[in-house]
Amino acid sequence: MVSYKKLNPEDVRFSSSVLSEDARPVQQDKVSDPDRVSLLPHRPSCSITTSVVVIGCILMLLGVGWVLYTMYWLHSPSSQHSYGPLPPAPGKASGSRLRAEVNRIPSSSHKEACNVISEPWRFDCYPERGVVVTQELCEARNCCFIPTSSASTSAPSQSRKNGIPWCFYPLDFPSYSLVSLNETSMGVKGTLVKGGTTYYPGDILTVEMEICHETDTRLHVRITDPSSSRYEVPISVPAAAKKAENPEYLVELTKQPFGLIVRRRSTGAVLLNTTVAPLFYTDQFLQFSTSLASPYIYGLGEHRSTFLHDVRWNTLTMWARDVPPMEQTNLYGVHPFYLTMEAGGTAHGFFLLNSNAMDVVLQPAPALTWRTIGGILDFYVFLGPDPGSVVEQYVDVIGRPAMPIYWALGYHLCRWGYNSSDSTWEVVKSLRNYGIPHDTQWNDIDYMDQFKDFTFDPTNFDSLPDLVRDLHAHNQTYVIMLDPAISSTQPKGSYWPFDEGLKRGVFMKDAEGKPLIGKVWPGQTAFPDFSDEVTHEWWFDNLRKFHEKVPFDGLWIDMNEPSNFVDGSMNGCPTNSLENPPYTPGVLGGFLRSKTVCASVQQKQSTHYNLHSLYGLMEAKASASALKRILSKRPFVISRSSFPSQGLYSGHWLGDNRSQWKDLYTSITGILTFNLFGIPLVGADICGFSEEPQEELCVRWTQLGAFYPFTRNHNTVGMKPQDPTAFSPLAREAMKQALLLRYSLFPFLYTLFHHAHLHGHTVARPLMFEFPGDVKTYGIDKQFLWGRSLLVTPVLEPGVDFVGGYFPPGLWFDYFTGDSVRSKGEELRLDAPLDKINLHLREGSITPTQAPNLTLWISSGQPLHLVSALSDDGSASGDLFWDDGESLDTYETNQYTYIVFSVSQKAMTSQVLHSSQEASFLSVDSTSFYGVPEKPSRVLVNTREVPFTYRDNQVLTVTGLGLSLAQNFTISWM
């Protein structure tokens, strides 16, 4: 049996002598029952006899031969990578020295050996919840037990959950050994063997590891069971055909115990180091750990937390769950991806492609442990080197987000509790009367007949079709809510969705092969199996039939974790290992079935145990496909549950938040994090969903919400209205101005979404993405950027008329006035009366804007105004993507316009790189230049002299231009 040896990040380089020592084959005793093999190395008894000496000599000769062979394949030359550990780093303790220190401790001094492991590096050996971990229980797993002084001695399980584990792996805990390694066309493939079982059932003692060098910045590793097919996540990922030629990473492997170390070639920084804790690979428990390059780690959604995660014993559980956003629990979506900053401002990412329930444990070493209960270990490392590049490389794997239809970026209004289509209509008319921008009206579940999908209340919502036609006549759109659960109790022949679903067999099935019945809004319900293409066609047919009655424009798919008002089903769930696995991650409710369907439910592609967290993704895919077929336009879908690649099919809103200032603040983290996940179309319910907001809160939230990529005001039943018309004239006007400001920035925002679709860029962007060398930006989640240049600094506290904001080094311009501030990297106090949100432009940027109107359809036809924020050298750049706003695949079919603007040497030029008919409908009417140090004597547009204005704050403005966007132009001054 192979013994596990812990290595700190600096101790992963070995000398040749260590290789020789570790390469010797380890003798193993035969056992009658492999499940009863001890976790500790077996020590055979010895007697001094002639026969033993002879046998020993023979074994020594064989061992020498094995050592030479092993050293050959571990050190065989490779043009790209080192697959064997490198020599010790100067000034650092080598692995052999660490082993020597451990070996000096007498075997009887188990506690002293355990004390060698410092608290930040203690990896939990007893992660089960609800167990008081005693010394007897811990040592039964052959682990170290040391109560910590920081926790109550009466509650060791609480200490383990929220602090330093009392029960942790010793340095010699058994793990896998790398017994063979062969080169492949893409990298290497190796076999890992473990000599005995662990304390979880179903150990897989032989696994296969494959390392693929897919691109210069992407490494792909898979660890699978070669003897049996296991569930794998059914999403498309790229299949590289050629090994990377100049990778930016080095790969090192340790043999006994097996370990994988990935370094950045340019700096030597350790990006992944699995030697820090043992590898587990059992049927329902897979675990590995790694050191982290720094405590600056982001992602790992969906959770309510700060943008920068806390690494002080923080466990993040992933298993899609219907629960209002709260700290320290699993929420609606699952995204096992993180981004980590390194020293010097470089960054890398890590993605575990696994959809089973999991815990991700952060600890202050810093280190991270992945702990999942099914599937395989299939992961990627992305080399960046900057944060934005990491996200680009990640979405190259999961899929770049779809280009949204233009009206998706307008102002959306919804509530649960309009109670009738006429009252909904009255709100729409009220916004029009006050001149408040409004693109899309929604209805919540109350529009349905008895909460049944694909119906509308014939009494209270009898005028719904007329309302939708009126919206369309005013260039507005309409979105309906749908829940996946289908009523199962209607009289036979009266409810086509269920009757037809039964006929086609689209519902998830229980242990008896019958549709599983749960309970949601309409009462007892069946749940469509969206892993089956038959269900997609049934879903399309239902949508098509309903669209003929109510011509909706988009879909809001809610309750799709899937949510269930009973645990499992109306008849409970079977008793088996899927319902009660050996280890259950820290899901809310304690069971996988808590407020969802039974884990053992059968779906087309696998069990729900494996597919649960994919449910929202699969429903979004079916919904987007159906809308394309029905409307022949870009589909608009907003989903509550999400999984990697969701951005291909839908956006996301952050769920049932509250009308609290804290929720206002945490919404920023949500939109930034989901932009990391490749889902840029994201926002929170403006003014909060539950409770009634104060007027001041709703004003501040509307100002912030105007800069969510997806902007919707939504509140719950029984609460007072919170749309802008429901408040005082002062508040209403402040909200109106915030929304008009958003609409004026539509050309800039639309272009950002184009870059998200084409390149995988973020739209709402953390400051650290643009200033990765500035450590002060690493924890900022009260400000954010649109793209690289527009800094948003909202008010997030009550009763104040100012706000503090951090400005990275450089020149910044007030968006509204052009006043400049030169920052050395400092926090500045900004005036923020109730009717203002602070916006600043970064030097060197050009921002295209338009005169706003009541809908984006009208606004998008207005002339452009270009705002240039000049650097000290007088330069700036920007761009504009434009198309008809709704046709499918306009970029892919060349039906678009793309223009680059630049300023240099006192001249702005436009260069039309690609043009379509849409560009001929637009003109550039005016432009402003911020940071022009001296008043010009004259301004020329092409060769024509034109009037201009120049203000003392160094703002030059030229109006009345009438320049065609489809033609190159020059504006110069002297």
Coordinates of N, CA and C in Angstrom, one line a residue, residues 675-826:
N675 N -20.9 37.2 -14.7 CA -20.1 37.5 -15.9 C -18.9 36.6 -15.9
L676 N -18.3 36.3 -14.8 CA -17.2 35.3 -14.8 C -17.7 34.0 -15.4
F677 N -18.9 33.6 -15.2 CA -19.5 32.3 -15.6 C -19.9 32.3 -17.0
G678 N -19.7 33.4 -17.8 CA -20.1 33.4 -19.2 C -21.6 33.6 -19.3
I679 N -22.3 34.2 -18.3 CA -23.7 34.6 -18.4 C -23.8 36.1 -18.2
P680 N -23.5 36.9 -19.2 CA -23.4 38.4 -18.9 C -24.8 39.0 -18.8
L681 N -25.9 38.4 -19.3 CA -27.2 38.9 -19.2 C -27.8 38.6 -17.9
V682 N -27.5 39.4 -16.9 CA -27.8 39.1 -15.5 C -28.2 40.3 -14.7
G683 N -29.1 40.2 -13.8 CA -29.5 41.3 -12.9 C -30.2 40.8 -11.7
A684 N -30.5 41.7 -10.8 CA -31.3 41.4 -9.6 C -32.6 42.1 -9.7
D685 N -33.6 41.7 -8.9 CA -34.9 42.4 -8.9 C -34.7 43.7 -8.3
I686 N -34.9 44.8 -9.1 CA -34.7 46.1 -8.7 C -35.7 46.5 -7.6
C687 N -35.3 47.1 -6.6 CA -36.1 47.5 -5.4 C -36.4 46.3 -4.5
G688 N -36.0 45.1 -4.9 CA -36.2 43.9 -4.1 C -37.5 43.2 -4.4
F689 N -37.5 41.9 -4.2 CA -38.7 41.1 -4.5 C -39.7 41.1 -3.3
S690 N -39.2 40.7 -2.2 CA -40.0 40.6 -1.0 C -39.9 41.8 -0.1
E691 N -40.9 42.1 0.7 CA -40.9 43.2 1.6 C -41.2 44.5 0.7
E692 N -41.4 45.6 1.4 CA -41.7 46.9 0.7 C -40.6 47.8 0.9
P693 N -40.0 48.3 -0.2 CA -38.8 49.2 -0.1 C -39.1 50.6 0.3
Q694 N -38.2 51.2 1.0 CA -38.3 52.6 1.3 C -38.1 53.3 -0.1
E695 N -38.7 54.5 -0.1 CA -38.5 55.3 -1.4 C -37.1 55.5 -1.7
E696 N -36.3 55.9 -0.8 CA -34.9 56.2 -1.0 C -34.2 54.9 -1.5
L697 N -34.5 53.8 -0.9 CA -33.8 52.5 -1.4 C -34.2 52.3 -2.8
C698 N -35.5 52.5 -3.2 CA -35.9 52.2 -4.6 C -35.2 53.1 -5.6
V699 N -35.0 54.4 -5.2 CA -34.4 55.3 -6.1 C -32.9 54.8 -6.3
R700 N -32.2 54.6 -5.2 CA -30.8 54.1 -5.3 C -30.7 52.8 -6.1
W701 N -31.7 51.9 -5.9 CA -31.6 50.6 -6.5 C -31.9 50.8 -8.0
T702 N -32.8 51.7 -8.4 CA -33.1 52.0 -9.8 C -31.8 52.5 -10.5
Q703 N -31.1 53.4 -9.8 CA -29.9 54.0 -10.3 C -28.8 52.9 -10.5
L704 N -28.7 52.0 -9.6 CA -27.7 50.9 -9.7 C -28.3 49.9 -10.8
G705 N -29.6 49.6 -10.7 CA -30.2 48.6 -11.6 C -30.1 49.1 -13.1
A706 N -30.0 50.4 -13.3 CA -29.9 50.9 -14.7 C -28.5 50.4 -15.3
F707 N -27.6 49.9 -14.4 CA -26.3 49.5 -14.9 C -26.2 48.0 -14.7
Y708 N -27.2 47.3 -14.3 CA -27.2 45.8 -14.4 C -27.2 45.5 -15.9
P709 N -26.6 44.5 -16.4 CA -26.7 44.2 -17.8 C -28.2 43.8 -18.2
F710 N -28.9 43.2 -17.2 CA -30.3 42.9 -17.4 C -31.0 43.7 -16.3
T711 N -32.0 44.5 -16.7 CA -32.6 45.5 -15.8 C -34.1 45.2 -15.7
R712 N -34.5 44.7 -14.5 CA -35.9 44.4 -14.3 C -36.3 44.8 -12.8
N713 N -37.5 45.5 -12.7 CA -38.1 45.8 -11.4 C -39.2 44.7 -11.2
H714 N -39.1 44.1 -10.0 CA -40.0 43.0 -9.8 C -40.3 42.9 -8.3
N715 N -41.6 42.7 -7.9 CA -41.9 42.5 -6.5 C -43.0 41.5 -6.3
T716 N -43.3 41.2 -5.1 CA -44.1 40.0 -4.8 C -45.6 40.4 -4.5
V717 N -46.4 39.4 -4.3 CA -47.8 39.6 -4.1 C -48.0 40.1 -2.7
G718 N -49.0 41.0 -2.5 CA -49.3 41.6 -1.2 C -48.6 42.8 -0.8
M719 N -47.6 43.1 -1.6 CA -46.8 44.3 -1.3 C -47.3 45.5 -2.2
K720 N -47.0 46.7 -1.7 CA -47.4 47.9 -2.5 C -46.6 48.0 -3.8
P721 N -47.1 48.6 -4.8 CA -46.4 48.7 -6.1 C -45.1 49.4 -5.9
Q722 N -44.1 49.1 -6.7 CA -42.8 49.7 -6.6 C -42.2 50.1 -7.9
D723 N -43.1 50.2 -8.9 CA -42.6 50.8 -10.2 C -42.4 52.3 -10.0
P724 N -41.7 52.9 -10.9 CA -41.4 54.3 -10.7 C -42.6 55.3 -10.5
T725 N -43.7 54.9 -11.1 CA -44.9 55.8 -11.0 C -45.5 55.7 -9.6
A726 N -45.1 54.8 -8.7 CA -45.8 54.6 -7.4 C -45.2 55.5 -6.4
F727 N -44.2 56.3 -6.7 CA -43.5 57.1 -5.7 C -43.7 58.6 -5.9
S728 N -43.1 59.4 -5.1 CA -43.2 60.9 -5.1 C -42.7 61.4 -6.4
P729 N -43.1 62.7 -6.8 CA -42.5 63.2 -8.1 C -41.0 63.3 -8.1
L730 N -40.4 63.6 -7.0 CA -38.9 63.7 -6.9 C -38.3 62.3 -7.2
A731 N -38.8 61.3 -6.5 CA -38.3 60.0 -6.7 C -38.5 59.5 -8.1
R732 N -39.7 59.7 -8.6 CA -40.1 59.3 -9.9 C -39.2 59.9 -11.0
E733 N -38.9 61.2 -10.8 CA -38.0 61.8 -11.8 C -36.6 61.3 -11.7
A734 N -36.1 61.0 -10.5 CA -34.8 60.5 -10.3 C -34.7 59.1 -11.0
M735 N -35.7 58.3 -10.8 CA -35.7 56.9 -11.5 C -35.8 57.1 -13.0
K736 N -36.6 58.0 -13.5 CA -36.7 58.2 -14.9 C -35.4 58.6 -15.5
Q737 N -34.7 59.5 -14.9 CA -33.4 60.0 -15.4 C -32.4 58.9 -15.4
A738 N -32.4 58.0 -14.4 CA -31.5 56.9 -14.4 C -31.8 56.0 -15.6
L739 N -33.0 55.7 -15.9 CA -33.4 54.8 -17.0 C -33.1 55.5 -18.3
L740 N -33.3 56.8 -18.5 CA -32.9 57.5 -19.7 C -31.4 57.4 -19.9
L741 N -30.7 57.5 -18.8 CA -29.2 57.4 -18.9 C -28.8 56.1 -19.5
R742 N -29.5 55.0 -19.0 CA -29.2 53.7 -19.5 C -29.5 53.6 -21.0
Y743 N -30.6 54.1 -21.4 CA -31.0 54.1 -22.8 C -30.1 54.9 -23.7
S744 N -29.5 56.0 -23.1 CA -28.6 56.7 -23.9 C -27.3 56.0 -24.2
L745 N -27.0 55.0 -23.3 CA -25.7 54.3 -23.4 C -25.9 53.0 -24.2
F746 N -27.1 52.8 -24.7 CA -27.4 51.5 -25.4 C -26.4 51.1 -26.5
P747 N -25.9 52.1 -27.3 CA -24.9 51.6 -28.3 C -23.6 51.0 -27.7
F748 N -23.2 51.6 -26.6 CA -22.0 51.1 -25.9 C -22.3 49.8 -25.3
L749 N -23.5 49.6 -24.6 CA -23.8 48.4 -24.0 C -24.0 47.2 -25.0
Y750 N -24.6 47.6 -26.1 CA -24.9 46.6 -27.2 C -23.5 46.1 -27.7
T751 N -22.6 47.0 -27.9 CA -21.3 46.6 -28.4 C -20.6 45.7 -27.4
L752 N -20.7 46.0 -26.1 CA -20.1 45.1 -25.1 C -20.7 43.7 -25.2
F753 N -22.0 43.6 -25.4 CA -22.5 42.2 -25.6 C -22.0 41.5 -26.8
H754 N -21.8 42.3 -27.8 CA -21.2 41.7 -29.0 C -19.8 41.1 -28.7
H755 N -19.0 41.8 -27.9 CA -17.7 41.3 -27.6 C -17.8 40.1 -26.6
A756 N -18.9 40.1 -25.8 CA -19.1 38.9 -25.0 C -19.4 37.7 -25.8
H757 N -20.3 37.9 -26.8 CA -20.7 36.8 -27.7 C -19.5 36.3 -28.6
L758 N -18.7 37.3 -29.1 CA -17.7 36.9 -30.1 C -16.4 36.4 -29.4
H759 N -16.0 37.0 -28.2 CA -14.8 36.7 -27.6 C -14.9 36.2 -26.2
G760 N -16.1 36.2 -25.6 CA -16.2 35.8 -24.2 C -15.8 36.8 -23.2
H761 N -15.9 38.1 -23.6 CA -15.6 39.2 -22.6 C -16.7 39.3 -21.6
T762 N -16.3 39.9 -20.5 CA -17.3 40.3 -19.5 C -18.0 41.6 -19.9
V763 N -19.2 41.8 -19.5 CA -19.9 43.1 -19.7 C -19.8 44.0 -18.5
A764 N -20.4 43.5 -17.4 CA -20.1 44.1 -16.1 C -18.9 43.5 -15.6
R765 N -17.9 44.3 -15.2 CA -16.5 43.9 -15.0 C -16.0 44.4 -13.7
P766 N -15.4 43.5 -12.9 CA -14.7 44.0 -11.7 C -13.5 44.8 -12.0
L767 N -13.1 45.7 -11.1 CA -12.0 46.6 -11.4 C -10.7 45.8 -11.6
M768 N -10.6 44.8 -10.9 CA -9.3 44.0 -10.9 C -9.0 43.5 -12.3
F769 N -10.1 43.3 -13.1 CA -9.9 42.8 -14.5 C -9.1 43.8 -15.3
E770 N -9.3 45.1 -15.1 CA -8.6 46.1 -15.9 C -7.3 46.6 -15.2
F771 N -7.2 46.3 -13.9 CA -6.1 46.7 -13.1 C -5.5 45.6 -12.3
P772 N -5.1 44.5 -12.9 CA -4.7 43.3 -12.2 C -3.5 43.5 -11.4
G773 N -2.7 44.5 -11.7 CA -1.5 44.8 -10.9 C -1.7 45.6 -9.7
D774 N -2.9 46.1 -9.5 CA -3.3 46.9 -8.3 C -4.1 46.0 -7.3
V775 N -3.4 45.6 -6.3 CA -4.0 44.7 -5.3 C -5.2 45.3 -4.6
K776 N -5.2 46.7 -4.5 CA -6.3 47.4 -3.9 C -7.6 47.1 -4.6
T777 N -7.6 46.7 -5.8 CA -8.8 46.4 -6.5 C -9.4 45.0 -6.3
Y778 N -8.6 44.1 -5.7 CA -8.9 42.7 -5.6 C -10.2 42.4 -4.8
G779 N -10.5 43.2 -3.8 CA -11.7 43.0 -3.0 C -12.8 43.9 -3.3
I780 N -12.7 44.8 -4.3 CA -13.8 45.8 -4.5 C -15.0 45.1 -5.2
D781 N -16.1 45.3 -4.5 CA -17.4 44.8 -5.0 C -18.5 45.8 -4.7
K782 N -18.1 47.1 -4.5 CA -19.1 48.1 -4.4 C -19.1 49.1 -5.6
Q783 N -18.2 48.8 -6.5 CA -18.1 49.5 -7.7 C -17.8 48.5 -8.8
F784 N -18.0 48.8 -10.1 CA -17.7 48.0 -11.2 C -17.6 48.8 -12.4
L785 N -17.2 48.1 -13.5 CA -17.0 48.7 -14.8 C -18.0 48.1 -15.8
W786 N -18.4 49.0 -16.7 CA -19.0 48.5 -18.0 C -17.8 48.4 -18.9
G787 N -17.5 47.2 -19.4 CA -16.3 47.1 -20.3 C -15.1 47.5 -19.6
R788 N -14.2 48.2 -20.3 CA -12.9 48.6 -19.8 C -12.9 50.0 -19.3
S789 N -14.0 50.8 -19.5 CA -13.8 52.2 -19.4 C -14.9 53.0 -18.6
L790 N -16.1 52.4 -18.3 CA -17.1 53.2 -17.7 C -17.2 52.7 -16.2
L791 N -16.8 53.5 -15.3 CA -16.8 53.2 -13.8 C -18.1 53.6 -13.2
V792 N -18.7 52.7 -12.5 CA -20.0 52.9 -11.8 C -19.8 52.9 -10.3
T793 N -20.1 54.0 -9.7 CA -20.0 54.1 -8.2 C -21.3 54.4 -7.6
P794 N -22.1 53.4 -7.2 CA -23.5 53.7 -6.7 C -23.5 53.9 -5.2
V795 N -24.5 54.6 -4.7 CA -24.8 54.7 -3.3 C -25.4 53.5 -2.8
L796 N -24.9 52.9 -1.7 CA -25.4 51.6 -1.2 C -25.8 51.7 0.3
E797 N -25.9 52.9 0.8 CA -26.3 53.1 2.2 C -27.4 54.2 2.2
P798 N -28.2 54.1 3.3 CA -29.3 55.1 3.4 C -28.8 56.4 4.0
G799 N -29.5 57.5 3.7 CA -29.3 58.8 4.4 C -28.1 59.5 4.1
V800 N -27.4 59.3 2.9 CA -26.2 59.9 2.6 C -26.3 60.7 1.3
D801 N -25.5 61.7 1.1 CA -25.5 62.4 -0.2 C -24.1 62.4 -0.8
F802 N -23.3 61.4 -0.4 CA -22.0 61.3 -0.9 C -21.7 59.8 -1.0
V803 N -20.6 59.4 -1.7 CA -20.2 58.0 -1.7 C -18.7 58.0 -1.9
G804 N -18.0 57.0 -1.3 CA -16.6 56.9 -1.5 C -16.4 55.8 -2.6
G805 N -15.4 56.1 -3.4 CA -15.1 55.2 -4.5 C -13.6 55.2 -4.8
Y806 N -13.1 54.0 -5.1 CA -11.7 53.8 -5.4 C -11.4 54.1 -6.8
F807 N -10.4 54.9 -7.1 CA -10.0 55.2 -8.5 C -8.6 54.7 -8.7
P808 N -8.4 53.7 -9.5 CA -7.1 53.2 -9.8 C -6.2 54.3 -10.4
P809 N -4.9 54.1 -10.4 CA -4.0 55.2 -10.9 C -4.4 55.5 -12.4
G810 N -4.4 56.8 -12.6 CA -4.6 57.3 -14.0 C -5.6 58.5 -14.0
L811 N -6.0 58.9 -15.2 CA -6.9 60.0 -15.4 C -8.3 59.5 -15.6
W812 N -9.2 60.1 -14.8 CA -10.6 59.8 -14.9 C -11.4 61.0 -15.1
F813 N -12.5 60.9 -15.9 CA -13.4 62.0 -16.2 C -14.8 61.8 -15.7
D814 N -15.4 62.8 -15.1 CA -16.8 62.7 -14.7 C -17.6 62.6 -16.0
Y815 N -18.4 61.6 -16.1 CA -19.2 61.3 -17.4 C -20.0 62.5 -17.8
F816 N -20.7 63.1 -16.8 CA -21.7 64.1 -17.1 C -21.1 65.5 -17.4
T817 N -19.9 65.8 -16.8 CA -19.4 67.2 -16.9 C -18.0 67.2 -17.7
G818 N -17.3 66.1 -17.7 CA -16.0 66.1 -18.3 C -14.9 66.6 -17.3
D819 N -15.3 66.9 -16.1 CA -14.3 67.3 -15.1 C -13.3 66.1 -14.9
S820 N -12.1 66.4 -14.7 CA -11.1 65.3 -14.6 C -10.5 65.2 -13.2
V821 N -10.1 64.0 -12.9 CA -9.4 63.7 -11.6 C -8.2 62.8 -11.9
R822 N -7.1 63.2 -11.4 CA -5.9 62.3 -11.6 C -5.7 61.6 -10.3
S823 N -5.8 60.3 -10.3 CA -5.7 59.4 -9.1 C -4.3 58.8 -9.1
K824 N -3.8 58.6 -7.9 CA -2.6 57.9 -7.6 C -2.9 56.4 -7.2
G825 N -4.2 56.1 -7.2 CA -4.7 54.9 -6.7 C -5.2 55.1 -5.3
E826 N -6.4 55.8 -5.2 CA -6.9 56.3 -3.9 C -8.4 56.3 -3.9

